[in-house]
mmCIF file of C-alpha atoms in Angstrom:
data_model
loop_
_atom_site.group_PDB
_atom_site.id
_atom_site.type_symbol
_atom_site.label_atom_id
_atom_site.label_comp_id
_atom_site.label_asym_id
_atom_site.label_seq_id
_atom_site.Cartn_x
_atom_site.Cartn_y
_atom_site.Cartn_z
ATOM 1 C CA UNK T 224 77.078 93.767 100.615
ATOM 2 C CA UNK T 225 74.892 91.805 102.993
ATOM 3 C CA UNK T 226 76.670 88.441 103.141
ATOM 4 C CA UNK T 227 77.476 86.951 106.582
ATOM 5 C CA UNK T 228 81.127 88.031 106.490
ATOM 6 C CA UNK T 229 80.181 91.638 105.735
ATOM 7 C CA UNK T 230 77.563 91.687 108.503
ATOM 8 C CA UNK T 231 80.072 90.364 111.017
ATOM 9 C CA UNK T 232 82.599 92.940 109.853
ATOM 10 C CA UNK T 233 80.123 95.781 110.453
ATOM 11 C CA UNK T 234 79.236 94.424 113.892
ATOM 12 C CA UNK T 235 82.905 94.245 114.864
ATOM 13 C CA UNK T 236 83.434 97.822 113.700
ATOM 14 C CA UNK T 237 80.723 99.033 116.087
ATOM 15 C CA UNK T 238 82.276 97.093 118.988
ATOM 16 C CA UNK T 239 85.729 98.508 118.282
ATOM 17 C CA UNK T 240 84.598 102.132 118.210
ATOM 18 C CA UNK T 241 82.646 101.642 121.429
ATOM 19 C CA UNK T 242 85.661 100.075 123.159
ATOM 20 C CA UNK T 243 87.950 102.878 121.994
ATOM 21 C CA UNK T 244 85.569 105.550 123.250
ATOM 22 C CA UNK T 245 85.400 103.762 126.621
ATOM 23 C CA UNK T 246 89.199 103.606 126.810
ATOM 24 C CA UNK T 247 89.598 107.321 126.039
ATOM 25 C CA UNK T 248 86.896 108.138 128.588
ATOM 26 C CA UNK T 249 88.862 106.171 131.190
ATOM 27 C CA UNK T 250 91.926 108.180 130.225
ATOM 28 C CA UNK T 251 90.048 111.448 130.792
ATOM 29 C CA UNK T 252 88.973 110.358 134.258
ATOM 30 C CA UNK T 253 87.061 113.111 136.054
ATOM 31 C CA UNK T 254 87.957 115.690 133.436
ATOM 32 C CA UNK T 255 91.265 116.771 134.931
ATOM 33 C CA UNK T 256 94.622 116.924 133.227
ATOM 34 C CA UNK T 257 96.044 119.078 130.431
ATOM 35 C CA UNK T 258 93.245 119.704 127.908
ATOM 36 C CA UNK T 259 95.609 119.966 124.944
ATOM 37 C CA UNK T 260 96.975 116.487 125.603
ATOM 38 C CA UNK T 261 93.464 115.041 125.855
ATOM 39 C CA UNK T 262 92.440 116.669 122.581
ATOM 40 C CA UNK T 263 95.546 115.373 120.838
ATOM 41 C CA UNK T 264 94.885 111.812 122.016
ATOM 42 C CA UNK T 265 91.294 111.953 120.759
ATOM 43 C CA UNK T 266 92.504 113.456 117.481
ATOM 44 C CA UNK T 267 95.015 110.625 117.015
ATOM 45 C CA UNK T 268 92.372 107.914 117.478
ATOM 46 C CA UNK T 269 89.226 109.387 115.855
ATOM 47 C CA UNK T 270 88.193 109.132 113.143
ATOM 48 C CA UNK T 271 90.087 105.925 112.627
ATOM 49 C CA UNK T 272 91.600 104.215 109.658
ATOM 50 C CA UNK T 273 90.759 100.688 108.571
ATOM 51 C CA UNK T 274 90.972 99.310 112.154
ATOM 52 C CA UNK T 275 92.452 96.131 110.661
ATOM 53 C CA UNK T 276 94.303 95.014 113.771
ATOM 54 C CA UNK T 277 91.412 95.238 116.253
ATOM 55 C CA UNK T 278 89.044 93.641 113.732
ATOM 56 C CA UNK T 279 91.490 90.781 113.352
ATOM 57 C CA UNK T 280 91.676 90.399 117.131
ATOM 58 C CA UNK T 281 87.893 90.199 117.507
ATOM 59 C CA UNK T 282 87.539 87.959 114.456
ATOM 60 C CA UNK T 283 89.900 85.393 115.974
ATOM 61 C CA UNK T 284 88.196 85.654 119.376
ATOM 62 C CA UNK T 285 84.793 85.020 117.772
ATOM 63 C CA UNK T 286 86.147 82.114 115.732
ATOM 64 C CA UNK T 287 87.473 80.579 118.952
ATOM 65 C CA UNK T 288 84.013 80.772 120.548
ATOM 66 C CA UNK T 289 84.601 83.941 122.569
ATOM 67 C CA UNK T 290 83.093 83.666 126.062
ATOM 68 C CA UNK T 291 84.457 86.942 127.479
ATOM 69 C CA UNK T 292 83.590 89.648 124.966
ATOM 70 C CA UNK T 293 84.493 92.485 127.317
ATOM 71 C CA UNK T 294 88.058 91.239 127.569
ATOM 72 C CA UNK T 295 88.307 90.659 123.820
ATOM 73 C CA UNK T 296 86.994 94.174 123.140
ATOM 74 C CA UNK T 297 89.559 95.640 125.522
ATOM 75 C CA UNK T 298 92.362 93.641 123.903
ATOM 76 C CA UNK T 299 91.295 94.870 120.466
ATOM 77 C CA UNK T 300 91.133 98.476 121.686
ATOM 78 C CA UNK T 301 94.552 98.243 123.330
ATOM 79 C CA UNK T 302 96.108 97.053 120.088
ATOM 80 C CA UNK T 303 94.502 99.892 118.130
ATOM 81 C CA UNK T 304 95.640 102.443 120.717
ATOM 82 C CA UNK T 305 99.189 101.160 120.325
ATOM 83 C CA UNK T 306 98.882 101.367 116.554
ATOM 84 C CA UNK T 307 97.621 104.959 116.764
ATOM 85 C CA UNK T 308 100.485 105.834 119.111
ATOM 86 C CA UNK T 309 102.980 104.369 116.655
ATOM 87 C CA UNK T 310 101.531 106.529 113.859
ATOM 88 C CA UNK T 311 101.862 109.678 115.971
ATOM 89 C CA UNK T 312 105.525 108.907 116.620
ATOM 90 C CA UNK T 313 106.152 107.691 113.061
ATOM 91 C CA UNK T 314 104.959 111.033 111.651
ATOM 92 C CA UNK T 315 107.273 113.138 113.839
ATOM 93 C CA UNK T 316 109.923 115.299 112.166
ATOM 94 C CA UNK T 317 112.683 113.072 113.540
ATOM 95 C CA UNK T 318 111.242 110.090 111.642
ATOM 96 C CA UNK T 319 108.959 110.532 108.599
ATOM 97 C CA UNK T 320 108.266 114.262 109.034
ATOM 98 C CA UNK T 321 104.785 113.597 107.618
ATOM 99 C CA UNK T 322 102.329 116.478 107.459
ATOM 100 C CA UNK T 323 99.268 114.302 106.760
ATOM 101 C CA UNK T 324 97.722 111.234 108.375
ATOM 102 C CA UNK T 325 94.320 109.782 107.537
ATOM 103 C CA UNK T 326 93.573 112.736 105.313
ATOM 104 C CA UNK T 327 94.105 115.429 107.952
ATOM 105 C CA UNK T 328 97.118 117.192 109.500
ATOM 106 C CA UNK T 329 99.250 114.814 111.534
ATOM 107 C CA UNK T 330 99.204 115.256 115.303
ATOM 108 C CA UNK T 331 102.443 117.228 115.490
ATOM 109 C CA UNK T 332 101.178 119.556 112.755
ATOM 110 C CA UNK T 333 97.897 120.134 114.585
ATOM 111 C CA UNK T 334 99.152 120.295 118.182
ATOM 112 C CA UNK T 335 102.902 120.813 118.035
ATOM 113 C CA UNK T 336 105.767 118.369 118.369
ATOM 114 C CA UNK T 337 105.958 118.332 122.166
ATOM 115 C CA UNK T 338 102.282 117.456 122.622
ATOM 116 C CA UNK T 339 102.528 114.858 119.834
ATOM 117 C CA UNK T 340 105.349 113.031 121.647
ATOM 118 C CA UNK T 341 103.368 113.065 124.890
ATOM 119 C CA UNK T 342 100.123 112.019 123.182
ATOM 120 C CA UNK T 343 101.838 108.974 121.673
ATOM 121 C CA UNK T 344 103.349 108.090 125.054
ATOM 122 C CA UNK T 345 100.004 108.526 126.824
ATOM 123 C CA UNK T 346 98.206 106.302 124.306
ATOM 124 C CA UNK T 347 100.735 103.538 124.951
ATOM 125 C CA UNK T 348 100.129 103.738 128.690
ATOM 126 C CA UNK T 349 96.358 103.918 128.177
ATOM 127 C CA UNK T 350 96.453 100.723 126.105
ATOM 128 C CA UNK T 351 97.789 98.757 129.060
ATOM 129 C CA UNK T 352 95.672 100.618 131.598
ATOM 130 C CA UNK T 353 92.407 99.806 129.802
ATOM 131 C CA UNK T 354 93.413 96.190 129.197
ATOM 132 C CA UNK T 355 94.290 95.732 132.871
ATOM 133 C CA UNK T 356 90.940 97.195 133.944
ATOM 134 C CA UNK T 357 88.984 94.827 131.700
ATOM 135 C CA UNK T 358 91.030 91.799 132.742
ATOM 136 C CA UNK T 359 90.735 92.289 136.481
ATOM 137 C CA UNK T 360 87.928 89.709 136.641
ATOM 138 C CA UNK T 361 89.862 87.174 134.535
ATOM 139 C CA UNK T 362 93.478 87.389 135.757
ATOM 140 C CA UNK T 363 94.303 83.940 134.392
ATOM 141 C CA UNK T 364 93.727 85.343 130.899
ATOM 142 C CA UNK T 365 95.072 88.811 131.615
ATOM 143 C CA UNK T 366 98.626 87.657 132.331
ATOM 144 C CA UNK T 367 99.239 86.109 128.883
ATOM 145 C CA UNK T 368 97.412 89.014 127.230
ATOM 146 C CA UNK T 369 99.668 91.590 128.881
ATOM 147 C CA UNK T 370 102.725 89.602 127.815
ATOM 148 C CA UNK T 371 101.507 89.313 124.215
ATOM 149 C CA UNK T 372 100.695 92.990 123.901
ATOM 150 C CA UNK T 373 103.865 94.098 125.691
ATOM 151 C CA UNK T 374 106.121 92.040 123.452
ATOM 152 C CA UNK T 375 104.450 93.522 120.381
ATOM 153 C CA UNK T 376 105.597 97.054 121.204
ATOM 154 C CA UNK T 377 108.992 96.533 122.821
ATOM 155 C CA UNK T 378 112.220 94.813 121.914
ATOM 156 C CA UNK T 379 113.636 92.787 120.338
ATOM 157 C CA UNK T 380 110.765 92.150 117.897
ATOM 158 C CA UNK T 381 108.085 94.770 118.591
ATOM 159 C CA UNK T 382 107.179 97.977 116.817
ATOM 160 C CA UNK T 383 109.818 99.991 118.714
ATOM 161 C CA UNK T 384 112.422 97.630 117.315
ATOM 162 C CA UNK T 385 110.864 98.008 113.874
ATOM 163 C CA UNK T 386 111.183 101.780 114.083
ATOM 164 C CA UNK T 387 114.754 101.435 115.316
ATOM 165 C CA UNK T 388 115.689 99.286 112.308
ATOM 166 C CA UNK T 389 115.095 102.392 110.193
ATOM 167 C CA UNK T 390 117.988 103.984 112.094
ATOM 168 C CA UNK T 391 120.439 101.191 111.229
ATOM 169 C CA UNK T 392 122.827 101.412 108.248
ATOM 170 C CA UNK T 393 121.462 98.165 106.790
ATOM 171 C CA UNK T 394 118.305 96.184 107.414
ATOM 172 C CA UNK T 395 116.931 92.775 106.450
ATOM 173 C CA UNK T 396 113.558 93.447 104.805
ATOM 174 C CA UNK T 397 111.690 90.521 106.386
ATOM 175 C CA UNK T 398 113.049 91.184 109.877
ATOM 176 C CA UNK T 399 112.180 94.865 109.557
ATOM 177 C CA UNK T 400 108.640 94.191 108.349
ATOM 178 C CA UNK T 401 107.979 91.511 110.965
ATOM 179 C CA UNK T 402 108.783 94.039 113.691
ATOM 180 C CA UNK T 403 107.442 97.250 112.143
ATOM 181 C CA UNK T 404 104.107 95.812 110.991
ATOM 182 C CA UNK T 405 103.887 92.092 111.737
ATOM 183 C CA UNK T 406 104.303 92.484 115.500
ATOM 184 C CA UNK T 407 100.932 94.151 116.093
ATOM 185 C CA UNK T 408 99.182 91.830 113.638
ATOM 186 C CA UNK T 409 100.636 88.843 115.506
ATOM 187 C CA UNK T 410 99.547 90.413 118.786
ATOM 188 C CA UNK T 411 96.044 90.798 117.353
ATOM 189 C CA UNK T 412 95.622 87.133 116.432
ATOM 190 C CA UNK T 413 97.290 85.844 119.592
ATOM 191 C CA UNK T 414 95.384 88.233 121.855
ATOM 192 C CA UNK T 415 92.097 87.257 120.247
ATOM 193 C CA UNK T 416 92.790 83.608 121.008
ATOM 194 C CA UNK T 417 94.038 84.322 124.542
ATOM 195 C CA UNK T 418 91.006 86.481 125.354
ATOM 196 C CA UNK T 419 88.783 83.553 124.361
ATOM 197 C CA UNK T 420 90.737 81.138 126.546
ATOM 198 C CA UNK T 421 92.716 79.450 123.740
ATOM 199 C CA UNK T 422 96.448 78.797 123.615
ATOM 200 C CA UNK T 423 97.832 81.847 121.750
ATOM 201 C CA UNK T 424 101.059 80.347 120.358
ATOM 202 C CA UNK T 425 99.550 78.594 117.317
ATOM 203 C CA UNK T 426 98.025 81.895 116.181
ATOM 204 C CA UNK T 427 101.316 83.781 115.794
ATOM 205 C CA UNK T 428 102.000 82.735 112.198
ATOM 206 C CA UNK T 429 98.587 83.915 111.014
ATOM 207 C CA UNK T 430 99.237 87.398 112.359
ATOM 208 C CA UNK T 431 102.855 87.572 111.237
ATOM 209 C CA UNK T 432 102.033 86.565 107.666
ATOM 210 C CA UNK T 433 99.066 88.925 107.463
ATOM 211 C CA UNK T 434 101.162 91.737 108.863
ATOM 212 C CA UNK T 435 103.962 91.162 106.383
ATOM 213 C CA UNK T 436 101.418 90.913 103.554
ATOM 214 C CA UNK T 437 99.873 94.205 104.620
ATOM 215 C CA UNK T 438 103.301 95.846 104.732
ATOM 216 C CA UNK T 439 104.114 94.596 101.223
ATOM 217 C CA UNK T 440 100.806 96.077 100.061
ATOM 218 C CA UNK T 441 101.654 99.321 101.850
ATOM 219 C CA UNK T 442 105.008 99.359 100.051
ATOM 220 C CA UNK T 443 103.158 99.019 96.751
ATOM 221 C CA UNK T 444 100.759 101.815 97.701
ATOM 222 C CA UNK T 445 103.694 104.048 98.646
ATOM 223 C CA UNK T 446 105.032 103.543 95.128
ATOM 224 C CA UNK T 447 101.828 103.472 93.056
ATOM 225 C CA UNK T 448 99.157 105.492 94.875
ATOM 226 C CA UNK T 449 98.593 109.204 95.434
ATOM 227 C CA UNK T 450 98.565 111.196 98.663
ATOM 228 C CA UNK T 451 94.910 112.080 97.992
ATOM 229 C CA UNK T 452 93.978 108.395 97.786
ATOM 230 C CA UNK T 453 95.926 107.328 100.890
ATOM 231 C CA UNK T 454 95.446 110.404 103.053
ATOM 232 C CA UNK T 455 99.188 110.519 103.807
ATOM 233 C CA UNK T 456 102.384 111.378 101.915
ATOM 234 C CA UNK T 457 103.642 108.894 99.302
ATOM 235 C CA UNK T 458 107.143 108.150 98.066
ATOM 236 C CA UNK T 459 108.528 108.397 101.596
ATOM 237 C CA UNK T 460 110.353 105.050 101.513
ATOM 238 C CA UNK T 461 112.448 106.109 98.539
ATOM 239 C CA UNK T 462 113.009 109.604 99.951
ATOM 240 C CA UNK T 463 114.157 108.264 103.333
ATOM 241 C CA UNK T 464 116.029 105.211 102.015
ATOM 242 C CA UNK T 465 113.853 102.744 103.921
ATOM 243 C CA UNK T 466 113.378 99.065 103.020
ATOM 244 C CA UNK T 467 110.514 98.563 100.572
ATOM 245 C CA UNK T 468 109.378 95.291 98.997
ATOM 246 C CA UNK T 469 108.325 96.963 95.739
ATOM 247 C CA UNK T 470 111.762 98.528 95.363
ATOM 248 C CA UNK T 471 113.570 95.301 96.242
ATOM 249 C CA UNK T 472 111.499 92.812 94.232
ATOM 250 C CA UNK T 473 109.769 95.017 91.651
ATOM 251 C CA UNK T 474 106.028 95.568 91.470
ATOM 252 C CA UNK T 475 105.203 92.125 90.103
ATOM 253 C CA UNK T 476 107.591 90.396 92.492
ATOM 254 C CA UNK T 477 106.052 92.226 95.437
ATOM 255 C CA UNK T 478 102.555 91.246 94.302
ATOM 256 C CA UNK T 479 103.580 87.568 94.138
ATOM 257 C CA UNK T 480 105.152 87.869 97.583
ATOM 258 C CA UNK T 481 101.907 89.323 98.948
ATOM 259 C CA UNK T 482 99.862 86.455 97.478
ATOM 260 C CA UNK T 483 102.244 83.855 98.922
ATOM 261 C CA UNK T 484 102.054 85.438 102.368
ATOM 262 C CA UNK T 485 98.245 85.454 102.287
ATOM 263 C CA UNK T 486 98.207 81.771 101.286
ATOM 264 C CA UNK T 487 100.555 80.938 104.160
ATOM 265 C CA UNK T 488 98.431 82.965 106.577
ATOM 266 C CA UNK T 489 95.212 81.177 105.712
ATOM 267 C CA UNK T 490 96.970 77.805 105.727
ATOM 268 C CA UNK T 491 98.209 78.442 109.274
ATOM 269 C CA UNK T 492 94.751 78.686 110.891
ATOM 270 C CA UNK T 493 94.709 75.963 113.566
ATOM 271 C CA UNK T 494 92.458 73.048 112.646
ATOM 272 C CA UNK T 495 91.139 73.030 116.231
ATOM 273 C CA UNK T 496 89.516 76.456 115.760
ATOM 274 C CA UNK T 497 85.712 76.019 115.970
ATOM 275 C CA UNK T 498 85.027 78.795 113.461
ATOM 276 C CA UNK T 499 87.894 78.169 111.046
ATOM 277 C CA UNK T 500 85.763 78.305 107.883
ATOM 278 C CA UNK T 501 84.144 81.623 108.730
ATOM 279 C CA UNK T 502 87.508 83.026 109.798
ATOM 280 C CA UNK T 503 88.984 82.200 106.384
ATOM 281 C CA UNK T 504 86.127 84.065 104.688
ATOM 282 C CA UNK T 505 86.639 87.136 106.853
ATOM 283 C CA UNK T 506 90.400 87.169 106.277
ATOM 284 C CA UNK T 507 89.900 86.932 102.522
ATOM 285 C CA UNK T 508 87.435 89.812 102.722
ATOM 286 C CA UNK T 509 89.953 91.936 104.625
ATOM 287 C CA UNK T 510 92.794 90.987 102.274
ATOM 288 C CA UNK T 511 90.764 91.979 99.225
ATOM 289 C CA UNK T 512 91.383 95.611 100.121
ATOM 290 C CA UNK T 513 95.155 95.309 100.496
ATOM 291 C CA UNK T 514 96.180 96.033 96.906
ATOM 292 C CA UNK T 515 96.328 99.567 95.451
ATOM 293 C CA UNK T 516 93.250 100.358 93.354
ATOM 294 C CA UNK T 517 95.098 100.119 90.048
ATOM 295 C CA UNK T 518 96.425 96.614 90.780
ATOM 296 C CA UNK T 519 93.099 95.440 92.211
ATOM 297 C CA UNK T 520 91.312 96.526 89.045
ATOM 298 C CA UNK T 521 93.844 94.704 86.889
ATOM 299 C CA UNK T 522 93.408 91.525 88.966
ATOM 300 C CA UNK T 523 89.599 91.681 88.805
#
C-alpha cells in the first residue's frame, strides 16, 4: 500500500530500528564487557516483532507536532528495549518456560538461563541510560519522560506488577491486563506527547485502551492460532492457568470487548492534538492487524 498512513508507518519503522541500533551501540561502549551478554542482548532485540509500542510513541509525537525528534526516537527505543527485556524474562523456565520467541529459540534456550536473566536486566538499564543521554539537552522534558517510563515497568501498575499478578492465587482480568500489557502502551502514548512538549496525562487512556485491546487479541491468538503462525508457543494461558479474555468471555465476547476498547481508544484522542485525524488513521491501520487471521478473514 502507498497511502499516507502506510508511508508514515514505513518511515517510523526505519527510525525505530536506527534508534535501537544506536542504543545497543551505546551499551557496547568501546567493545569491552562479556561478549556472551552482548550477543544475547542483540539477539533479544533483533530482528524485532511488530514494534507496536515504539511506533505508537512516534506516531503520537508526530501528531503533536514533534519538535525534538531525537528525544522522541530515544523514548520509543527505550520502550521497545523494556518490552524486549520483559519477553526475555517472560520466557524463562520460572514463568512461561517458552522455547520459542519470534520464530527462533528464546534467549534462555540460545544462551542459557543465567545469561538470559542478565540480558533482560541489562536491557532495562540500557533503556534508561539511552533515554537519559538523549534528554540531556532537554532536561525539562526528560524528567517527566523518565517518570512515565519508570512507572510503566515498576509497581504498582507496571509490567513487573503484571508479571507478579500471575503469581497470585486470583487475579482481576482488567487489572492484570492493564499492568501486563497496557502499562507499556500507556507509556508509549504519554512519552510521545511528553517528548513533543505536550502534557502527557490526557494521553494515558489512549495507550491503556490500546494495550488492553492488544492483550485481548493476544488472548484470542493464544487460543485460535498456531505456533508456526505466531512464532511462539500457543495454549500457554490454559496450561498455566493464567487470565485470558477468550476463556472468560468466549471468542465472540472477547471480540466484542476488543472492538469496544478500540472505539474507546480512538474516542480518547485529545481534541487539542494538531494531527488528530491522521493519528486516528494510523491507529486504525495498526489495529487492523490485531485479530487472528481466521477472525480477520471472517470480518472482511
